[in-house]
Coordinates of C-alpha atoms and ligand atoms in Angstrom, one line a residue:
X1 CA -22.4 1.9 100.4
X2 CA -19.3 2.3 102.4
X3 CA -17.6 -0.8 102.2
X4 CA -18.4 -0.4 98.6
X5 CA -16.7 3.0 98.4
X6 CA -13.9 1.4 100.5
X7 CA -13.4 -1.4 98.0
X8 CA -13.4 1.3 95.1
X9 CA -11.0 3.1 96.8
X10 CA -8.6 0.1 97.7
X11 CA -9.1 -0.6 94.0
X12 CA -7.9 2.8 92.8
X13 CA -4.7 2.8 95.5
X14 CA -4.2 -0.6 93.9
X15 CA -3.9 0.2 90.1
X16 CA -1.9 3.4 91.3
X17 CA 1.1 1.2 92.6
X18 CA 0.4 -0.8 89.3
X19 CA 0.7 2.6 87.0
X20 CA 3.9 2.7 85.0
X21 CA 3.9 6.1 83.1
X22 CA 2.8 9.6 84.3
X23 CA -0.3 9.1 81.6
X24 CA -1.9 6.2 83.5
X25 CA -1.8 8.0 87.1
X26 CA -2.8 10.9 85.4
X27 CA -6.1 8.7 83.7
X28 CA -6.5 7.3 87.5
X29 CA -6.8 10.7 89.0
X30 CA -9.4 12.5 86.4
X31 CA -11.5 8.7 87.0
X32 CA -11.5 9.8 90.6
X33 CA -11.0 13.8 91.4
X34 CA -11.2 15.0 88.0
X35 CA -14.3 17.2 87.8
X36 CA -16.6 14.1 86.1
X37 CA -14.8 11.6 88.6
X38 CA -16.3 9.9 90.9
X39 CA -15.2 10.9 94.2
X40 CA -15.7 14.5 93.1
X41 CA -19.8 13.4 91.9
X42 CA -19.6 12.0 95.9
X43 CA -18.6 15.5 97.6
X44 CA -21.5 17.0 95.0
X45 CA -24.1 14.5 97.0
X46 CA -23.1 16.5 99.9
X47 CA -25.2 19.7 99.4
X48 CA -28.4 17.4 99.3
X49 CA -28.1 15.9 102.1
X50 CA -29.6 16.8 105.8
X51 CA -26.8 18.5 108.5
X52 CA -26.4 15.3 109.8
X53 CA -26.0 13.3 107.4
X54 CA -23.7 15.9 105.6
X55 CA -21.8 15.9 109.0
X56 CA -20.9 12.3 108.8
X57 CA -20.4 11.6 105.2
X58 CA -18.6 14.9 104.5
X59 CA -15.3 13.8 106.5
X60 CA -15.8 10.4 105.1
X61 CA -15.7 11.2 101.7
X62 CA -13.1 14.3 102.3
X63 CA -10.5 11.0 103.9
X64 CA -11.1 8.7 100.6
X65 CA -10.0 12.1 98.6
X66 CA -7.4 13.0 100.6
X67 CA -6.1 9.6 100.6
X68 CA -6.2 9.2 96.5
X69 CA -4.8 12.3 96.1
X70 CA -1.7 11.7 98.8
X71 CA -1.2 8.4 96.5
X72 CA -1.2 10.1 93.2
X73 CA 1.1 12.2 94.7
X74 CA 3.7 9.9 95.7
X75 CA 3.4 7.3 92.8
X76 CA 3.6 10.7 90.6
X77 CA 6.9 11.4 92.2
X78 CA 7.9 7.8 92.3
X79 CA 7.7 7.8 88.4
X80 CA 9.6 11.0 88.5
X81 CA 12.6 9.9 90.6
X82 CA 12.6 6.4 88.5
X83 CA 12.9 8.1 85.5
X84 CA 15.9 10.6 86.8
X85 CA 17.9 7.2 87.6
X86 CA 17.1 6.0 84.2
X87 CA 18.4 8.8 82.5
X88 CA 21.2 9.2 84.8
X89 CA 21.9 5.4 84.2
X90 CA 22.1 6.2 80.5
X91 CA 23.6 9.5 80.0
X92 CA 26.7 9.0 82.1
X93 CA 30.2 9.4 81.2
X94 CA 33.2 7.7 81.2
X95 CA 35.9 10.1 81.4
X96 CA 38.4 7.6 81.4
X97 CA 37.2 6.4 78.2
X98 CA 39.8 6.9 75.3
X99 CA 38.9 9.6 72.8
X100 CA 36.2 8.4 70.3
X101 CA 38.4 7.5 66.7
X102 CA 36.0 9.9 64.8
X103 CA 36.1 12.7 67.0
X104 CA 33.4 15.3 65.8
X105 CA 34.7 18.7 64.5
X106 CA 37.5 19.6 62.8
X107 CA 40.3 22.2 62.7
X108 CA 39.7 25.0 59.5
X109 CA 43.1 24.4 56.5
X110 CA 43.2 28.2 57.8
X111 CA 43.7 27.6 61.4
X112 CA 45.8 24.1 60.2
X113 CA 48.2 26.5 58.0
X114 CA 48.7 29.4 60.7
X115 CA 49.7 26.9 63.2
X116 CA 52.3 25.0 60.8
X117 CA 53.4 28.6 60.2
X118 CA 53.9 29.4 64.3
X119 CA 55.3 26.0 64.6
X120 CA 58.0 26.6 61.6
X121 CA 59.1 30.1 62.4
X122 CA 59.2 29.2 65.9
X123 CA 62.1 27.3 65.0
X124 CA 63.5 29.7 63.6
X125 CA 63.5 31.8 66.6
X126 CA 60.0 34.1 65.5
X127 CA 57.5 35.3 67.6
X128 CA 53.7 35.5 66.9
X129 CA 52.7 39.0 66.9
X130 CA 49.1 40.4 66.4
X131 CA 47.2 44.0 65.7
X132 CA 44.2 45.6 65.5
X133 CA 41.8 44.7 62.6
X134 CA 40.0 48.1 63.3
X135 CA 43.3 50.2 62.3
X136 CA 43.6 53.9 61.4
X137 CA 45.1 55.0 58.6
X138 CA 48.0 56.0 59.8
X139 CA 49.3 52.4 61.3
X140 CA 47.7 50.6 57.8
X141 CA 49.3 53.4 55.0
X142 CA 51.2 56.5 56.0
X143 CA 53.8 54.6 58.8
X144 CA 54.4 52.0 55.6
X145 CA 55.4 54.8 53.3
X146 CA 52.2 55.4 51.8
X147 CA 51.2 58.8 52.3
X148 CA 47.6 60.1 51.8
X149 CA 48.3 61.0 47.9
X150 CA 50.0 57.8 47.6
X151 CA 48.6 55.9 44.4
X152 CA 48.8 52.7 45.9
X153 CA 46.2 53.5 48.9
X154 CA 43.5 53.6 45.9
X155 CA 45.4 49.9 45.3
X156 CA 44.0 48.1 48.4
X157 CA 40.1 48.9 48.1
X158 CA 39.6 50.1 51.7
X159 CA 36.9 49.9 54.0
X160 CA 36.5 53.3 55.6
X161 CA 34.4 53.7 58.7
X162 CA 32.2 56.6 58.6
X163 CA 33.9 58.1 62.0
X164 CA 37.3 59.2 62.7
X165 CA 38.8 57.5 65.5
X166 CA 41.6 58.8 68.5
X167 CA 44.1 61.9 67.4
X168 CA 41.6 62.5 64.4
X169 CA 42.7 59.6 62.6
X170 CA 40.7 58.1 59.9
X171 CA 39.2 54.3 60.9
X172 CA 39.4 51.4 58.7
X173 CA 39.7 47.8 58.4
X174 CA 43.0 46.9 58.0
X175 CA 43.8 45.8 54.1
X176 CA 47.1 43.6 54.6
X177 CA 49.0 42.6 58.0
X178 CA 51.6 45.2 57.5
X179 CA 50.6 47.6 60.0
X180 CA 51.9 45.0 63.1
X181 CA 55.3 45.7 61.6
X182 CA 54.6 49.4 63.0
X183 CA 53.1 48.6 66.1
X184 CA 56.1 45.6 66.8
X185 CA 58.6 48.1 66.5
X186 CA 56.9 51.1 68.1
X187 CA 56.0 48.8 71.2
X188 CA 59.0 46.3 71.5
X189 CA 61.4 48.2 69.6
X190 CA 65.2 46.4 68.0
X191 CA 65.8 44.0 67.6
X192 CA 63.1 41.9 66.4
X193 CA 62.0 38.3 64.8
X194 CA 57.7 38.4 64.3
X195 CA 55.2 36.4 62.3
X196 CA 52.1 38.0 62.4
X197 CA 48.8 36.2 61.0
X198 CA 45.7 37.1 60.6
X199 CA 42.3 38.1 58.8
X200 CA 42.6 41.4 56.6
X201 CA 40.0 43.1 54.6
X202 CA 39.4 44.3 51.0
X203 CA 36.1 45.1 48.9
X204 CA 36.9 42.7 46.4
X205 CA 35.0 39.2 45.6
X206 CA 35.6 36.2 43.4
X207 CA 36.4 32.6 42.8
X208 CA 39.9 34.0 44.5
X209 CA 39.3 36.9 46.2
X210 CA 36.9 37.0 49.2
X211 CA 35.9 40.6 51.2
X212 CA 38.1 38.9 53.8
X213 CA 41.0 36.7 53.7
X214 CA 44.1 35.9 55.4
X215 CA 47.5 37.1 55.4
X216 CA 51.1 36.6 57.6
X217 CA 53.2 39.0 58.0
X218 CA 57.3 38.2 58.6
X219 CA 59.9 40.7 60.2
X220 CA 63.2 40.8 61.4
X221 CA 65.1 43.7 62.1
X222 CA 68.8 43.8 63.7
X223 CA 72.2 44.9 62.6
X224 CA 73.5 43.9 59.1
X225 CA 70.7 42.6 57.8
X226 CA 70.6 41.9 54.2
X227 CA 68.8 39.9 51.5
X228 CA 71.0 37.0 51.9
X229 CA 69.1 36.3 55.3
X230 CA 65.5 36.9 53.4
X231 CA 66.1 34.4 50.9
X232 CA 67.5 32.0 53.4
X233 CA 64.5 32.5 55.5
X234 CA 61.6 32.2 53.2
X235 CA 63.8 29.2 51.3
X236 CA 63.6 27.2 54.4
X237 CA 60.2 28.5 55.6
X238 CA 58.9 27.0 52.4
X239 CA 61.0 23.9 52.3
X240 CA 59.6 23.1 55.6
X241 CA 55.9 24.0 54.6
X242 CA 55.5 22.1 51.3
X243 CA 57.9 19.6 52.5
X244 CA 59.9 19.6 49.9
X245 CA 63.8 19.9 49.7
X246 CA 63.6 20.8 45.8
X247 CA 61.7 23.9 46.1
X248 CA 63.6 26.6 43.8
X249 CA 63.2 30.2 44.4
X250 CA 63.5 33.0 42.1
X251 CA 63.1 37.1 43.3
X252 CA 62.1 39.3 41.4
X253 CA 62.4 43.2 41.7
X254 CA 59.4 44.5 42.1
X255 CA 58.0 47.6 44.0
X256 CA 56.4 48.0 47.6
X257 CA 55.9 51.6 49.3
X258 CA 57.4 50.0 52.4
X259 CA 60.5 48.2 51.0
X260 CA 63.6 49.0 49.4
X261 CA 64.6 47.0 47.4
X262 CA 61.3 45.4 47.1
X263 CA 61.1 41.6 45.3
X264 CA 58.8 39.1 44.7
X265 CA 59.1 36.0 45.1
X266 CA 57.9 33.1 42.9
X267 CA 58.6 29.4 43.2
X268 CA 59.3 26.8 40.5
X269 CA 57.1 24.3 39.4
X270 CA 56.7 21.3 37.3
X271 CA 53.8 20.2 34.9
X272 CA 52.8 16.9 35.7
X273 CA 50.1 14.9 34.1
X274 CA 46.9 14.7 36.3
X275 CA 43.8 12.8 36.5
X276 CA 42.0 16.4 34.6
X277 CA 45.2 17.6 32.6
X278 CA 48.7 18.3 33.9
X279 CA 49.1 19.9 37.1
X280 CA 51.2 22.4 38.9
X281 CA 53.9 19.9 41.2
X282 CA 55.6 22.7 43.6
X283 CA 59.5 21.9 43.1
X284 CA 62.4 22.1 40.6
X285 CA 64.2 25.4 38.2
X286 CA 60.8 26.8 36.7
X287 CA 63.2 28.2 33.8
X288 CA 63.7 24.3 33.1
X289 CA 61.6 22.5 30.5
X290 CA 58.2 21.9 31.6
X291 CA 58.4 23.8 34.4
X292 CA 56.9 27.6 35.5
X293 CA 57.5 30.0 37.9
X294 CA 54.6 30.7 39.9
X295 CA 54.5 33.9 42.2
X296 CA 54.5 33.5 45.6
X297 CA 54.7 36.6 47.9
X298 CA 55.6 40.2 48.3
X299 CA 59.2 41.3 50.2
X300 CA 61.7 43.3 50.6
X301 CA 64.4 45.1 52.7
X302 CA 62.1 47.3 55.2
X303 CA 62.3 51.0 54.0
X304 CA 64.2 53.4 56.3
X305 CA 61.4 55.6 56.0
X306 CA 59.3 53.1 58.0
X307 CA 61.9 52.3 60.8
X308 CA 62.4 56.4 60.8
X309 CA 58.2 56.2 61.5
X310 CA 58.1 53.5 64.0
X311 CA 60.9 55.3 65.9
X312 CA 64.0 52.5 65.2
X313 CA 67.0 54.3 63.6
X314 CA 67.8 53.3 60.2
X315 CA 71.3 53.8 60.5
X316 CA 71.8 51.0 62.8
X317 CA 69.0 48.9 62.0
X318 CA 68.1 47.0 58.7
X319 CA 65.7 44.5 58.3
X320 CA 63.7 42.6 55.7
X321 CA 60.1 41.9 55.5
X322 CA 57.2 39.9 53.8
X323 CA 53.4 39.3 53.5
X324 CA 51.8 36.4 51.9
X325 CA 48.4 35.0 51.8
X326 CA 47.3 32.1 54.1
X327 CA 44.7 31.2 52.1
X328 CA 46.5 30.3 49.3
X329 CA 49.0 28.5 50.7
X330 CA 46.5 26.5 52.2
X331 CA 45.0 26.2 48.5
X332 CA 48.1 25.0 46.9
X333 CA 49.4 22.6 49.8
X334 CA 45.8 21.2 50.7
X335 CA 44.2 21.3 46.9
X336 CA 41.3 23.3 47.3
X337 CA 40.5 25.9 44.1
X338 CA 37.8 27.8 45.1
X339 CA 38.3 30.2 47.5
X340 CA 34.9 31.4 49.1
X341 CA 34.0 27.8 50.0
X342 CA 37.0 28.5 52.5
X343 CA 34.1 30.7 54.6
X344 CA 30.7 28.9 53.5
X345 CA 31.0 27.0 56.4
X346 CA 29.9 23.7 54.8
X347 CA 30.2 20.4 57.0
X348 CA 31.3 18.4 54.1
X349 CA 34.0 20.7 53.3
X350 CA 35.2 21.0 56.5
X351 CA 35.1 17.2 57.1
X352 CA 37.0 16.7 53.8
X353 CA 39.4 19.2 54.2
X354 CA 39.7 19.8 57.8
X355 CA 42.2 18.4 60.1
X356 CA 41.6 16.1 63.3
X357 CA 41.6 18.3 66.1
X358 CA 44.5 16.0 68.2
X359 CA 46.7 16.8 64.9
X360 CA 48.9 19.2 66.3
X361 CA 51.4 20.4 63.6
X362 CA 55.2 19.6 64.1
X363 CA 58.6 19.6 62.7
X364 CA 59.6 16.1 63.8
X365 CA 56.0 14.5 62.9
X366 CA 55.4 16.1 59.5
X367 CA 54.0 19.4 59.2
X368 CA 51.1 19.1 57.4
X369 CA 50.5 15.0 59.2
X370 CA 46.4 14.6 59.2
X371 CA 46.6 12.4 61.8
Ligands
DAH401 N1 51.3 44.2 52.4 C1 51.5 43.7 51.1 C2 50.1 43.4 50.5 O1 49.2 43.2 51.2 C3 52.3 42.4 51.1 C4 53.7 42.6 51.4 C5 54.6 42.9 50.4 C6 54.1 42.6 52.8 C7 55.9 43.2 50.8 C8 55.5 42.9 53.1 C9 56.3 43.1 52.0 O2 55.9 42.9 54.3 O3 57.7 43.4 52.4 O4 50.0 43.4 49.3

């Protein structure tokens, strides 16, 4: 009996070192110690037996369990430490490795646009300001000339907050990025050269108009500034973003609380036969035959009464401004015509109209290079 419970215990130690997965040492160990196995029907054998009998076999049998279960143990952790090294082995990384040619993820046309804007006006000698998209009224509409009867407040379709905020001030989220005009001057004072992007908010919702959008902002303010230095500006701003050298600008007065004069401005455009019917080609005298004008932005010389509320006196300081939507220049350089795919967040979108992450937008490369 012993030497045959010997054997079956050299034979269990045996097919342990054998096992090669968790599941087979785990089979071994219920065959012997599981509650049906054998070496646990042994230790029941124990009750039936006389004291002295019991007081020989019980160490006996107590050895060949202790010795299985030591075994299971170890070939258990064995397995374990084998399978770290394999994984290990696999999963490890290269760092030295060269990029991967498809690299996953992909930079938004919005994010592309507003860093081709940084990168242009940065040339120019801007900096990139920002604000608050929680504003008060105050910063968003009465600073810009628009006071609380003003008719062109019901114009923007505001989001109130249900709270007032500090000094009483009524909360909202901003409706264009003209408020950072206010804040620039109040905080860094004259003179001044700003771009300010960002995300603005109206109750409004279409094929082109989304609850949120984008818009940039453009300032300058020092002495003798006048309209020649606008149109220069957002002539070469645009000749450097559509990359074209034709582009043909036409203002037009127009009206804007927080400018005086206020124009707009609208760029020519030629008709050009497409794959669906002609198309809209950015470039050329839109008063020419098949050509257009097609509006482009809001600007103007910056009101006196909005220097006079950011604290920067009028009568030394002029400056012009202008606000524009990212999003559509990002639809009319990049091609896209519906606007709310722009914040689905679709994969194949992005992937088809995203940009490669490494494609950092400059002058000397190309603006708008994919890369
Ligand atoms: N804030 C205007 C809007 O959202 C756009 C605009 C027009 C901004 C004229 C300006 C400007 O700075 O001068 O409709």
């Amino acid at each position: 009996m012993t030497t045959e419970h010997d054997q079956r215990v050299a034979d269990t130690l045996d097919r342990l070192r054998q096992a090669q997965a968790p599941a087979q040492v785990e089979a071994i160990r219920i065959e012997a110690l599981g509650k049906q196995g054998w070496v646990s029907q042994l230790m029941k054998t124990l009750g039936a037996m006389t004291p002295e009998a019991r007081q020989a076999e019980a160490p006996r049998i107590q050895g060949m369990r202790t010795r299985i279960a030591a075994a299971i143990e170890e070939r258990k952790e064995a397995l374990e430490a084998e399978a770290l090294e394999r994984r290990l082995a696999a999963e490890h990384l290269d760092l030295t490795l060269p990029a991967p040619e498809q690299p996953l993820g992909t930079v938004h046309p919005v994010s592309q646009v507003m860093d081709e804007l940084a990168e242009i006006f940065a040339d120019l000698g801007f900096t990139v300001a920002s604000g608050p998209e929680i504003e008060d009224d105050w910063h968003n509409f009465t600073a810009l000339n628009m006071a609380e009867t003003h008719p062109a407040r019901a114009m923007h379709d505001t989001f109130y907050f249900p709270d007032t905020g500090p000094r009483g001030r009524r909360m909202l989220l901003r409706t264009h990025t003209s408020p950072v005009q206010i804040r620039a001057m109040m905080e860094q004072g004259a003179p001044l050269r700003l771009i300010a992007p960002g995300r603005v908010y109206r109750s409004d919702s279409d094929a082109t108009h989304t609850p949120m959008f984008h818009q940039v902002e453009g300032l300058v303010i020092d002495r003798g500034i006048h309209l020649g230095h606008l149109k220069w500006t957002l002539e070469t701003f645009l000749r450097a973003f559509f990359e074209r050298n034709d582009l043909v600008l036409r203002l037009r007065p127009s009206y804007f609380p927080f400018t005086e004069p206020s124009v707009e401005v609208d760029v020519g455009f030629a008709l050009e036969d497409g794959p669906r019917g002609p198309v809209r080609v950015l470039g050329g005298d839109g008063d020419a035959p098949g050509h257009g004008w097609m509006e482009l932005l809001g600007s103007g010389m910056v009101n006196r009464r909005v220097l006079e509320s950011a604290g920067v006196d009028p009568d030394v300081y002029q400056g012009f401004a202008f606000g524009l939507g990212v999003d559509r220049l990002a639809m009319l350089k990049y091609g896209m015509d519906d606007l709310r795919a722009f914040f689905d967040g679709d994969l194949r979108w992005l992937r088809h109209y995203g940009f490669g992450p490494f494609a950092q937008p400059s002058l000397s490369a190309g603006i708008g290079a994919r890369a």
